[in-house]
Amino acid sequence: QVQLVESGGGLVQPGGSLRLSCAASRNIFSINDIGWYRQPPGKQRELVAVITSGGSTKYGDSVKGRFTISRVNAKNTVYLQMNSLKPEDTGVYFCNAEMGPRGYWGQGTQVTVSS
């Protein structure tokens, strides 16, 4: 199993940037899929970005070209660089790790994009 702790959320103006971090309690080298999901207010949780152990990435359509996911195995950390933020990017951002039949979630970090 693994514990995930997100950080880096906050309030930012439209067009601004934030970098989220997801710190894992164990070595992530063997974790295949690890990524970010978000839950906008009043909506369902949705995919933001996922990265595999081999470095392949997948992004939600609404964030392509603006967000970049990366993983640093030596630091047991996954990052989400978010640029050109829009008000519709507002929500709670969760880190997720898929390990076999189980998925693990962090507690989430709030991102608010507003002027």
GROMACS .gro file of C-alpha atoms in nm:
model
  115
    1GLN     CA    1   0.000   0.000   0.000
    2VAL     CA    2   0.097   0.366  -0.024
    3GLN     CA    3   0.003   0.698   0.136
    4LEU     CA    4  -0.015   1.001  -0.088
    5VAL     CA    5   0.010   1.363   0.027
    6GLU     CA    6  -0.073   1.648  -0.208
    7SER     CA    7   0.053   2.004  -0.172
    8GLY     CA    8   0.086   2.324  -0.372
    9GLY     CA    9  -0.276   2.426  -0.413
   10GLY     CA   10  -0.402   2.776  -0.352
   11LEU     CA   11  -0.568   3.082  -0.500
   12VAL     CA   12  -0.439   3.209  -0.833
   13GLN     CA   13  -0.561   3.460  -1.090
   14PRO     CA   14  -0.671   3.351  -1.437
   15GLY     CA   15  -0.369   3.305  -1.661
   16GLY     CA   16  -0.147   3.220  -1.365
   17SER     CA   17   0.046   2.906  -1.279
   18LEU     CA   18   0.070   2.657  -0.995
   19ARG     CA   19   0.274   2.343  -0.938
   20LEU     CA   20   0.118   2.062  -0.740
   21SER     CA   21   0.323   1.792  -0.570
   22CYS     CA   22   0.221   1.441  -0.469
   23ALA     CA   23   0.459   1.281  -0.220
   24ALA     CA   24   0.435   0.904  -0.177
   25SER     CA   25   0.522   0.710   0.137
   26ARG     CA   26   0.713   0.446  -0.055
   27ASN     CA   27   0.922   0.400  -0.366
   28ILE     CA   28   0.707   0.476  -0.670
   29PHE     CA   29   0.936   0.307  -0.921
   30SER     CA   30   0.715   0.000  -0.936
   31ILE     CA   31   0.386   0.190  -0.945
   32ASN     CA   32   0.264   0.181  -1.301
   33ASP     CA   33  -0.007   0.445  -1.323
   34ILE     CA   34   0.013   0.747  -1.097
   35GLY     CA   35  -0.165   1.070  -1.165
   36TRP     CA   36  -0.402   1.353  -1.088
   37TYR     CA   37  -0.778   1.383  -1.085
   38ARG     CA   38  -0.991   1.680  -0.989
   39GLN     CA   39  -1.340   1.742  -0.862
   40PRO     CA   40  -1.494   2.076  -0.959
   41PRO     CA   41  -1.765   2.214  -0.728
   42GLY     CA   42  -2.086   2.020  -0.774
   43LYS     CA   43  -1.937   1.788  -1.035
   44GLN     CA   44  -1.790   1.441  -1.057
   45ARG     CA   45  -1.423   1.361  -1.026
   46GLU     CA   46  -1.244   1.371  -1.360
   47LEU     CA   47  -0.909   1.276  -1.505
   48VAL     CA   48  -0.647   1.550  -1.526
   49ALA     CA   49  -0.328   1.360  -1.611
   50VAL     CA   50  -0.167   1.020  -1.563
   51ILE     CA   51   0.193   0.907  -1.608
   52THR     CA   52   0.315   0.548  -1.632
   53SER     CA   53   0.637   0.400  -1.497
   54GLY     CA   54   0.774   0.417  -1.851
   55GLY     CA   55   0.699   0.788  -1.878
   56SER     CA   56   0.395   0.770  -2.104
   57THR     CA   57   0.139   1.037  -2.031
   58LYS     CA   58  -0.231   1.090  -2.082
   59TYR     CA   59  -0.420   1.415  -2.030
   60GLY     CA   60  -0.781   1.520  -2.001
   61ASP     CA   61  -0.896   1.710  -2.308
   62SER     CA   62  -0.954   2.034  -2.119
   63VAL     CA   63  -0.594   2.056  -1.991
   64LYS     CA   64  -0.394   1.943  -2.295
   65GLY     CA   65  -0.124   2.193  -2.384
   66ARG     CA   66  -0.153   2.373  -2.050
   67PHE     CA   67  -0.070   2.111  -1.786
   68THR     CA   68   0.235   1.886  -1.761
   69ILE     CA   69   0.272   1.582  -1.540
   70SER     CA   70   0.610   1.445  -1.436
   71ARG     CA   71   0.748   1.195  -1.191
   72VAL     CA   72   1.079   1.189  -1.004
   73ASN     CA   73   1.119   0.834  -0.878
   74ALA     CA   74   1.423   0.925  -0.667
   75LYS     CA   75   1.206   1.166  -0.469
   76ASN     CA   76   0.896   0.945  -0.466
   77THR     CA   77   0.709   1.246  -0.601
   78VAL     CA   78   0.479   1.327  -0.890
   79TYR     CA   79   0.430   1.684  -1.005
   80LEU     CA   80   0.160   1.865  -1.197
   81GLN     CA   81   0.268   2.191  -1.357
   82MET     CA   82  -0.041   2.397  -1.438
   83ASN     CA   83  -0.009   2.698  -1.667
   84SER     CA   84  -0.261   2.936  -1.824
   85LEU     CA   85  -0.508   2.853  -1.551
   86LYS     CA   86  -0.876   2.920  -1.609
   87PRO     CA   87  -1.166   2.962  -1.364
   88GLU     CA   88  -1.300   2.624  -1.480
   89ASP     CA   89  -0.981   2.461  -1.346
   90THR     CA   90  -1.110   2.531  -0.995
   91GLY     CA   91  -1.159   2.223  -0.782
   92VAL     CA   92  -1.003   1.979  -0.540
   93TYR     CA   93  -0.708   1.800  -0.698
   94PHE     CA   94  -0.639   1.444  -0.589
   95CYS     CA   95  -0.335   1.226  -0.641
   96ASN     CA   96  -0.402   0.864  -0.737
   97ALA     CA   97  -0.184   0.554  -0.757
   98GLU     CA   98  -0.299   0.232  -0.919
   99MET     CA   99  -0.134  -0.077  -0.769
  100GLY     CA  100  -0.276  -0.398  -0.903
  101PRO     CA  101  -0.644  -0.426  -0.813
  102ARG     CA  102  -0.637  -0.132  -0.574
  103GLY     CA  103  -0.636   0.240  -0.620
  104TYR     CA  104  -0.500   0.475  -0.355
  105TRP     CA  105  -0.598   0.840  -0.310
  106GLY     CA  106  -0.456   1.138  -0.129
  107GLN     CA  107  -0.667   1.379   0.074
  108GLY     CA  108  -0.670   1.642  -0.200
  109THR     CA  109  -0.556   2.001  -0.236
  110GLN     CA  110  -0.780   2.294  -0.327
  111VAL     CA  111  -0.709   2.498  -0.639
  112THR     CA  112  -0.909   2.815  -0.690
  113VAL     CA  113  -0.871   3.024  -1.006
  114SER     CA  114  -1.037   3.360  -0.961
  115SER     CA  115  -0.975   3.729  -1.005
   0.00000   0.00000   0.00000
